CSV table of C-alpha atoms in Angstrom, one decimal:
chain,number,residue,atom,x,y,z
X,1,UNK,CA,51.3,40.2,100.4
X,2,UNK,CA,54.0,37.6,100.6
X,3,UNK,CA,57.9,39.0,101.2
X,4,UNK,CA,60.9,38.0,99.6
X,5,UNK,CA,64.5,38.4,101.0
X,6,UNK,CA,67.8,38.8,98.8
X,7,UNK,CA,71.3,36.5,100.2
X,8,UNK,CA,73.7,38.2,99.3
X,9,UNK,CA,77.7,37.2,99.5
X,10,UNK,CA,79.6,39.6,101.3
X,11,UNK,CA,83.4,39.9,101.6
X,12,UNK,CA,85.9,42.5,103.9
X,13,UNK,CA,87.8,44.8,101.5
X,14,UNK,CA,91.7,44.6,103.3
X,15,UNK,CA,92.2,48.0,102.0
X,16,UNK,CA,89.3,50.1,102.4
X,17,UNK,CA,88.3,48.3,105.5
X,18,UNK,CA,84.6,48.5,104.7
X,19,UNK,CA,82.2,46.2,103.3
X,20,UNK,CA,81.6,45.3,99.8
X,21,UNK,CA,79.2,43.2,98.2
X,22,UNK,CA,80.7,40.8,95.6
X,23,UNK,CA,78.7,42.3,92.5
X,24,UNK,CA,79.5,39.2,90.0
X,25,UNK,CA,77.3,37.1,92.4
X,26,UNK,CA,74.2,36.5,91.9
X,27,UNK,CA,71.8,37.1,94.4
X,28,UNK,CA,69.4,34.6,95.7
X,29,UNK,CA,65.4,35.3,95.6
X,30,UNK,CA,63.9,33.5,98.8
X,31,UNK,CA,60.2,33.8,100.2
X,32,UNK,CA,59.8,34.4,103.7
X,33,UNK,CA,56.8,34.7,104.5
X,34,UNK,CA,53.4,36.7,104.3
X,35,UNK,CA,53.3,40.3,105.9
X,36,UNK,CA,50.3,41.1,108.1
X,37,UNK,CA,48.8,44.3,108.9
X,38,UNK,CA,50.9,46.0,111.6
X,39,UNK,CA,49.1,46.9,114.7
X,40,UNK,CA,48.3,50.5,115.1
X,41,UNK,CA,46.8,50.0,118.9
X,42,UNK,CA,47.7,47.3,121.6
X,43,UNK,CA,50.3,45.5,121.7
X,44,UNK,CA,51.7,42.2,119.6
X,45,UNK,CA,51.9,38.9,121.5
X,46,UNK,CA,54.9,36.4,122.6
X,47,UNK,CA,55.5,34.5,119.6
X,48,UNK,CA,54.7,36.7,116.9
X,49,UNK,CA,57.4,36.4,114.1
X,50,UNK,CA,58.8,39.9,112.7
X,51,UNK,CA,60.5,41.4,110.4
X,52,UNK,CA,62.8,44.8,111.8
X,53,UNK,CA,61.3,47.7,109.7
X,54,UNK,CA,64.7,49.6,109.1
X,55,UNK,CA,67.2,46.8,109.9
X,56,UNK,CA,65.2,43.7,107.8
X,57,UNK,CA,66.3,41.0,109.9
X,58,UNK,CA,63.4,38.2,110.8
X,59,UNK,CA,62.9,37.4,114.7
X,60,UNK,CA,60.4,36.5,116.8
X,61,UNK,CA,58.4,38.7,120.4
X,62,UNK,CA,59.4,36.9,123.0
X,63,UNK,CA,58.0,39.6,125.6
X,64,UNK,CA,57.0,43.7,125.6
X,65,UNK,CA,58.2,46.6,127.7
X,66,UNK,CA,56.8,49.9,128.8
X,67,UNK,CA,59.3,52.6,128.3
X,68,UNK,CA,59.4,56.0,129.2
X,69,UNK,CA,60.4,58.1,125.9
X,70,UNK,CA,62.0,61.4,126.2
X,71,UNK,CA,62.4,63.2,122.8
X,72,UNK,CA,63.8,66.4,121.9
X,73,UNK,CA,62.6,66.6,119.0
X,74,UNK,CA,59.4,67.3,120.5
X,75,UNK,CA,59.6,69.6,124.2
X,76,UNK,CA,56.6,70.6,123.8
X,77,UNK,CA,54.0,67.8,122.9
X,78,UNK,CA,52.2,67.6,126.3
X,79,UNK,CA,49.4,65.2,126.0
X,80,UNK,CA,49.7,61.5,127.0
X,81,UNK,CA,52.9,62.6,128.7
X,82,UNK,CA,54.5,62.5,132.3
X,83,UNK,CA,57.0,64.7,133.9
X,84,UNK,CA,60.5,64.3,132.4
X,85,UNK,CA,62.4,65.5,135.7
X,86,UNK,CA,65.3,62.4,136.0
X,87,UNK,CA,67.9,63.9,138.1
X,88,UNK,CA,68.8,66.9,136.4
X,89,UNK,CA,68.7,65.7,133.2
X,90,UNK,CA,66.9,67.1,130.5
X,91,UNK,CA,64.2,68.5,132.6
X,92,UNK,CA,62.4,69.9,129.9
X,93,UNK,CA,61.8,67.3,128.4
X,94,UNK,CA,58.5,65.4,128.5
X,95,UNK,CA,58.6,61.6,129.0
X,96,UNK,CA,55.7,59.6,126.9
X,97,UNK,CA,55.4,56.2,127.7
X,98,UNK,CA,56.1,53.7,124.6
X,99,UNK,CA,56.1,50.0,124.0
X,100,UNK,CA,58.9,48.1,123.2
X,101,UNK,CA,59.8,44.5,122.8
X,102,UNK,CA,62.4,41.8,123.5
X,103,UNK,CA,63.2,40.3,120.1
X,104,UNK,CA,65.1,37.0,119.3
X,105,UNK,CA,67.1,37.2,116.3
X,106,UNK,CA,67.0,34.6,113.4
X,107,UNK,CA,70.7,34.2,113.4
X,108,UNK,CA,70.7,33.6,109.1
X,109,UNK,CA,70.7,37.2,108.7
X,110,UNK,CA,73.0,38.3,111.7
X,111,UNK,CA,76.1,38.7,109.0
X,112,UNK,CA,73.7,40.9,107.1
X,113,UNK,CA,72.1,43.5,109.4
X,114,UNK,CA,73.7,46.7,110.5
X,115,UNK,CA,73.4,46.3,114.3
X,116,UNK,CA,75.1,44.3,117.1
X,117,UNK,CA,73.8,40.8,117.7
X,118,UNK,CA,74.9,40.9,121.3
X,119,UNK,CA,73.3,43.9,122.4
X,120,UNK,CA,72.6,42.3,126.4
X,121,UNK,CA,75.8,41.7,128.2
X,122,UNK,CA,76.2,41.2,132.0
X,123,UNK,CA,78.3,41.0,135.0
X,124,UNK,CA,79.9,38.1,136.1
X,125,UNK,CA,79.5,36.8,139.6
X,126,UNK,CA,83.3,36.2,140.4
X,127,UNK,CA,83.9,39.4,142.8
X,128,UNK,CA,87.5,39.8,141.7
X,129,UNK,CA,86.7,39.9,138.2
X,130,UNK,CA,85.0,42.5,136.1
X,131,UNK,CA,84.2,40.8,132.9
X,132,UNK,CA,81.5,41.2,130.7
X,133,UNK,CA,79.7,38.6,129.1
X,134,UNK,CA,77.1,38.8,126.1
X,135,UNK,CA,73.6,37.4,125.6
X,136,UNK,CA,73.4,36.3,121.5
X,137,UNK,CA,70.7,37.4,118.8
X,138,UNK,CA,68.9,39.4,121.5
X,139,UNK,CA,67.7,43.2,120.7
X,140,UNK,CA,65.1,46.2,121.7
X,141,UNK,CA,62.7,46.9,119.2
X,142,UNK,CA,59.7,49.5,119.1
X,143,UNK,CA,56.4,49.0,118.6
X,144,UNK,CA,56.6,51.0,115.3
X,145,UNK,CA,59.2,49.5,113.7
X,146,UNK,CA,57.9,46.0,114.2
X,147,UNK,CA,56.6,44.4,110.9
X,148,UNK,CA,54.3,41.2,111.5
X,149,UNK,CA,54.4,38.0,109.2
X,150,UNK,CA,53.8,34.7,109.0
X,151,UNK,CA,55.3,31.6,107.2
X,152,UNK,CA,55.8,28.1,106.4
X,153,UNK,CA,59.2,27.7,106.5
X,154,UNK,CA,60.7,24.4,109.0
X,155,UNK,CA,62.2,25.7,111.4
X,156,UNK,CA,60.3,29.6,111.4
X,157,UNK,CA,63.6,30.4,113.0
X,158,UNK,CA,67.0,29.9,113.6
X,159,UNK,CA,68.1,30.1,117.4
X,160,UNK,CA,69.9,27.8,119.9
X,161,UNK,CA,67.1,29.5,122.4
X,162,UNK,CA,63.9,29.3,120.0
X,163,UNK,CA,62.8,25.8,120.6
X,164,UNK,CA,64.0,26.2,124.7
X,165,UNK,CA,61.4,29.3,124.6
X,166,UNK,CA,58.6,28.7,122.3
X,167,UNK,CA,56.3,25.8,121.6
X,168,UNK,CA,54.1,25.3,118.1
X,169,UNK,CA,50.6,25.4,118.6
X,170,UNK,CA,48.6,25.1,115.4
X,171,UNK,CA,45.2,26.6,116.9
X,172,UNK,CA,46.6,29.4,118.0
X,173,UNK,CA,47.5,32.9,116.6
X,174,UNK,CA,50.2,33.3,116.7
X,175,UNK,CA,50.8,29.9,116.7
X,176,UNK,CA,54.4,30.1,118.8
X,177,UNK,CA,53.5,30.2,123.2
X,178,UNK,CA,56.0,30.9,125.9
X,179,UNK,CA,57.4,27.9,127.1
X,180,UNK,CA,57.5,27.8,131.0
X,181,UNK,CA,61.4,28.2,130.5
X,182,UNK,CA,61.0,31.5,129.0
X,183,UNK,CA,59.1,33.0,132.0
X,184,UNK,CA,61.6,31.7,134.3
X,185,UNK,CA,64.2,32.8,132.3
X,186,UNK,CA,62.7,36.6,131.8
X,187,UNK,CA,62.1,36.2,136.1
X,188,UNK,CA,65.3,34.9,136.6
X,189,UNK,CA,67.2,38.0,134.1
X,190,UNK,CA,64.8,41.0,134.8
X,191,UNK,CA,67.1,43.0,136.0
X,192,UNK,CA,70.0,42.8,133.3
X,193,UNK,CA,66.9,42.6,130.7
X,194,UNK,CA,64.7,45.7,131.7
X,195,UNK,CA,64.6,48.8,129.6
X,196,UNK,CA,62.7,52.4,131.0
X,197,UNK,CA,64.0,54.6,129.5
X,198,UNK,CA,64.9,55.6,125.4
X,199,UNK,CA,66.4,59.3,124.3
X,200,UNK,CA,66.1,60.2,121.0
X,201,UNK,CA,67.2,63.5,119.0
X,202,UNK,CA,67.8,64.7,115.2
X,203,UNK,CA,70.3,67.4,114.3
X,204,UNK,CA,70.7,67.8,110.7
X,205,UNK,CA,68.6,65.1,109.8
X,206,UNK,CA,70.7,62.5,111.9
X,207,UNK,CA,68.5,61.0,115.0
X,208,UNK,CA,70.5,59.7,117.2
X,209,UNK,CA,68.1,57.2,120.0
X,210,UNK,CA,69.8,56.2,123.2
X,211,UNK,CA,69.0,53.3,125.7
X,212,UNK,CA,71.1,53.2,129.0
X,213,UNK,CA,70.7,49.9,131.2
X,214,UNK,CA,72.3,49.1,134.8
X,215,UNK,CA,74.7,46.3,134.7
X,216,UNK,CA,75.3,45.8,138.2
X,217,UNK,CA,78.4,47.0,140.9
X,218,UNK,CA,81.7,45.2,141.6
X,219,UNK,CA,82.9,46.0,144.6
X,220,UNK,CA,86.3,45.7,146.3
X,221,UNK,CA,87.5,46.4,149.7
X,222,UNK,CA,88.8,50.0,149.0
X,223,UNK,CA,86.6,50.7,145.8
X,224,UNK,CA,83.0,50.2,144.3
X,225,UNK,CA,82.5,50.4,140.4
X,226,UNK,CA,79.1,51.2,138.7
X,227,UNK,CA,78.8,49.8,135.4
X,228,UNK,CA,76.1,50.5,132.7
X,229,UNK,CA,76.0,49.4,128.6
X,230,UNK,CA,74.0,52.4,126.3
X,231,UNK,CA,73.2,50.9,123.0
X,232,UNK,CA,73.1,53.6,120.4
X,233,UNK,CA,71.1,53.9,116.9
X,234,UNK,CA,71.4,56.6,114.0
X,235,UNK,CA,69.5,57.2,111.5
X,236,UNK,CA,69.7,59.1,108.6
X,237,UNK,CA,66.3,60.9,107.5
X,238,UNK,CA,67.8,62.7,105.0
X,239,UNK,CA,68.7,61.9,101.8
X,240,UNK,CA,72.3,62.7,101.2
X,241,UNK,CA,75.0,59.8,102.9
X,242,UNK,CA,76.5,60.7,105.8
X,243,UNK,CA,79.4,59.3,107.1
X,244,UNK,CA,80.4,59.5,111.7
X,245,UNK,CA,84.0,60.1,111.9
X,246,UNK,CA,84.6,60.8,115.7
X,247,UNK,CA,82.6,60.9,118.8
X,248,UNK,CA,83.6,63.4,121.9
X,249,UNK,CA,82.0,62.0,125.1
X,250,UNK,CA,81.7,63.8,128.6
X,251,UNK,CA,80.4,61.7,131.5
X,252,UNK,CA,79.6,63.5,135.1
X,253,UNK,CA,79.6,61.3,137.8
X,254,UNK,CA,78.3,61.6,141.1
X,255,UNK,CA,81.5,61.6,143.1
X,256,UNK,CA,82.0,65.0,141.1
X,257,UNK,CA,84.1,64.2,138.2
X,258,UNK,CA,83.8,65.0,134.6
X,259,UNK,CA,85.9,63.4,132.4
X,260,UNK,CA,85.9,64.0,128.3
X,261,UNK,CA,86.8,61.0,125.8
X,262,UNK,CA,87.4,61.3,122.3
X,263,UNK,CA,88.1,59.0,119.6
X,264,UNK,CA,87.8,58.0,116.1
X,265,UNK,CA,84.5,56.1,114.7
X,266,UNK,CA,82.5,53.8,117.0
X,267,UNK,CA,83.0,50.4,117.9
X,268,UNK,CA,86.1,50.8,115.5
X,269,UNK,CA,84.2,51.6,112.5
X,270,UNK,CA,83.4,54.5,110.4
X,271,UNK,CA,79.7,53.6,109.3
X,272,UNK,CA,78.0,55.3,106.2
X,273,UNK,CA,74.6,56.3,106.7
X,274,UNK,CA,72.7,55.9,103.0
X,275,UNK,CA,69.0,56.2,101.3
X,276,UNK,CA,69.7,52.4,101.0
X,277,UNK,CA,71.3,51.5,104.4
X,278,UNK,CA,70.0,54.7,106.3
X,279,UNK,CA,71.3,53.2,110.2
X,280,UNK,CA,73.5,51.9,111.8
X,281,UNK,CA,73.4,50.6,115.4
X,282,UNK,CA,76.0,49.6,118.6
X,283,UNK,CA,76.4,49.1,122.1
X,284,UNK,CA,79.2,50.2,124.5
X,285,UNK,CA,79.6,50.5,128.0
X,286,UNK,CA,80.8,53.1,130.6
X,287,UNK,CA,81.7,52.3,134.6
X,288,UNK,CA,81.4,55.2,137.4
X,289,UNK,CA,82.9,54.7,140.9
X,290,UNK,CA,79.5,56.0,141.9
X,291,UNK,CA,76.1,55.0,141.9
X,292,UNK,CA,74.6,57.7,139.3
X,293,UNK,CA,75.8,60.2,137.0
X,294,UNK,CA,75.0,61.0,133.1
X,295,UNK,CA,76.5,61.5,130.1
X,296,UNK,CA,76.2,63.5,126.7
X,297,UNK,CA,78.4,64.3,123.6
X,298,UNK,CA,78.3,65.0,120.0
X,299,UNK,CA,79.4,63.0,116.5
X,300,UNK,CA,81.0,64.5,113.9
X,301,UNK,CA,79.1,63.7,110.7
X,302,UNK,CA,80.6,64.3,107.1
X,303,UNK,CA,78.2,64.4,104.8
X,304,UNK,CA,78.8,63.4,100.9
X,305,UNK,CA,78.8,67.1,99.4
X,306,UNK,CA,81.9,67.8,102.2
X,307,UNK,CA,79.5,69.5,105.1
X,308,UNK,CA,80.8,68.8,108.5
X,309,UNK,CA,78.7,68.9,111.3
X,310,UNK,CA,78.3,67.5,115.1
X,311,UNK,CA,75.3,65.8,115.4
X,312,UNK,CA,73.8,65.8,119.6
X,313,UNK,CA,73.7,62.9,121.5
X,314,UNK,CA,71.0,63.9,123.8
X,315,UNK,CA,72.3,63.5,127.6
X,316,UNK,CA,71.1,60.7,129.7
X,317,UNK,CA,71.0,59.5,133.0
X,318,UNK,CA,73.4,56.6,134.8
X,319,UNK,CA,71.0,54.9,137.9
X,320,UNK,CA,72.1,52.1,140.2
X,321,UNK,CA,69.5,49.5,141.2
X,322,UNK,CA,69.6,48.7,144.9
X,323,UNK,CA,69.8,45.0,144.2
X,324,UNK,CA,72.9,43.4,141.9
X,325,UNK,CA,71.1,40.2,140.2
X,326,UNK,CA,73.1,36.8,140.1
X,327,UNK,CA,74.4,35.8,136.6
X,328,UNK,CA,71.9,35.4,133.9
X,329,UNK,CA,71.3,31.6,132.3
X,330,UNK,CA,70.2,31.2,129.2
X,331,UNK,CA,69.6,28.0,129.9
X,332,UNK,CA,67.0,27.6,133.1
């Protein structure tokens, strides 16, 4: 079966603040590729090109993770499944281990997906500073959600990183191999790279899937701050539009506070969750002057026919490492 994309112009309405597709345009019909049967067991290798099942973008494997999944949706599914005790935190919940991978991003259709492009940031090394810096065209994508293809097309992808990473080898299947600089590069960045553990939950058809990672400690000579980034996906599973109007935050920390943060939208935007553009995905990032804690809250969701509800985001843990990494370079 050979896929076909749609280009399609896109402006930013002044007044609405939302976007709008330019209808008098006419869309452009381009192949891609050929799909390939996705892969009910084992796992897909480095170099295999994708397409994103929800969010459509094309991007290429350039390594898998092993996860530990705790859903709510399911407490009581026990096979294939370890204890779900992580400090407190949804204790009965049952942890099910779960492939993900790390996906490089064709940057053409960045402007067109529905999710952050920069979904890895990191420390810097300077102690006095605590900026954060972003990895481009990076993201976390599971196992089923990954649609396999091949194609023809010079280059096979568009990324500064692609041709650092990957080499073309036409006897093999799939014909992309880590490049030595990739392996150092995932050796080097482990630490601001790894994923373990996913949350997921659905209230009123809304599933809202969480994924915390440690960022590292800055550390002064009165005070020590934790820092994490969660990157957040909902999805609508119903079939009436949605729309998130607020979010309403508590984060615990260690050193015993609680603190409460409410707000308008997410990431400054309202996003609509449709039957044709059913997700919608961000990241954000929280600091503790401690070395754990967790967090949970609730969105207020406005669905089309005027039914307001607050939708769970199921709580999750925040764990220090012991180590803090050195800057990441994306170019070892």
């Amino acid at each position: 079966m050979y896929i076909y994309i749609y280009i399609c112009i896109q402006r930013r309405s002044a007044r609405s603040r939302r976007t709008v597709s330019i209808l008098d345009a006419v869309p452009k019909l381009a192949e891609v590729g050929k799909l390939e049967t996705p892969k009910l067991q084992g796992k897909y290798e480095t170099g295999q090109l994708i397409l994103h099942r929800v969010f459509g973008y094309r991007g290429v494997i350039l390594f898998p993770w092993l996860a530990r999944v705790y859903d709510r949706d399911l407490p009581n599914r026990r096979e294939g499944t370890e204890d779900g005790n992580f400090n407190g935190v949804g204790k009965e919940v049952k942890g099910r281990t779960h492939t993900f991978y790390q996906v490089l991003i064709d940057q053409r259709d960045c402007p067109y997906i529905r999710a952050q492009t920069e979904a890895v940031t990191f420390l810097g090394n300077h102690e006095s500073s605590r900026s954060l810096y972003a990895i481009p065209g990076l993201d976390y994508v599971a196992h089923e959600d990954i649609l396999p293809y091949t194609t023809n097309e010079k280059p096979a992808l568009q990324h500064e990183l692609f041709d650092k990473f990957l080499s073309y080898h036409s006897d093999r299947d799939p014909p992309f191999a880590a490049q030595e600089t990739l392996r150092a590069w995932q050796k080097k960045n482990h630490p601001w790279l790894e994923l373990s553990d996913v949350h997921k939950e659905t209230t009123e058809n809304i599933r809202v899937t969480v994924i915390p990672f440690y960022m590292g400690c800055r550390e002064s000579q009165t005070t020590s701050v934790y820092w994490w980034r969660y990157c957040i996906r909902l999805e609508n599973l119903g079939d009436l539009s949605v729309q998130l109007r607020e979010r309403h935050w508590r984060i615990f920390s260690l050193s015993g506070t609680l603190e409460t943060v409410r707000g308008r939208g997410v990431v400054g935007q309202e996003p609509v969750l449709s039957k044709t553009l059913p997700a919608f995905q961000y990241s954000s990032h929280v600091s503790l002057q401690a070395p754990s804690g967790h967090m949970w809250g609730t969105f207020r969701m406005e669905r089309e026919d005027g039914y307001a509800f607050d939708c769970r985001i199921p709580p999750f843990s925040l764990e220090s490492k012991a180590d803090e990494p050195t800057t990441p370079n994306a170019n070892t």
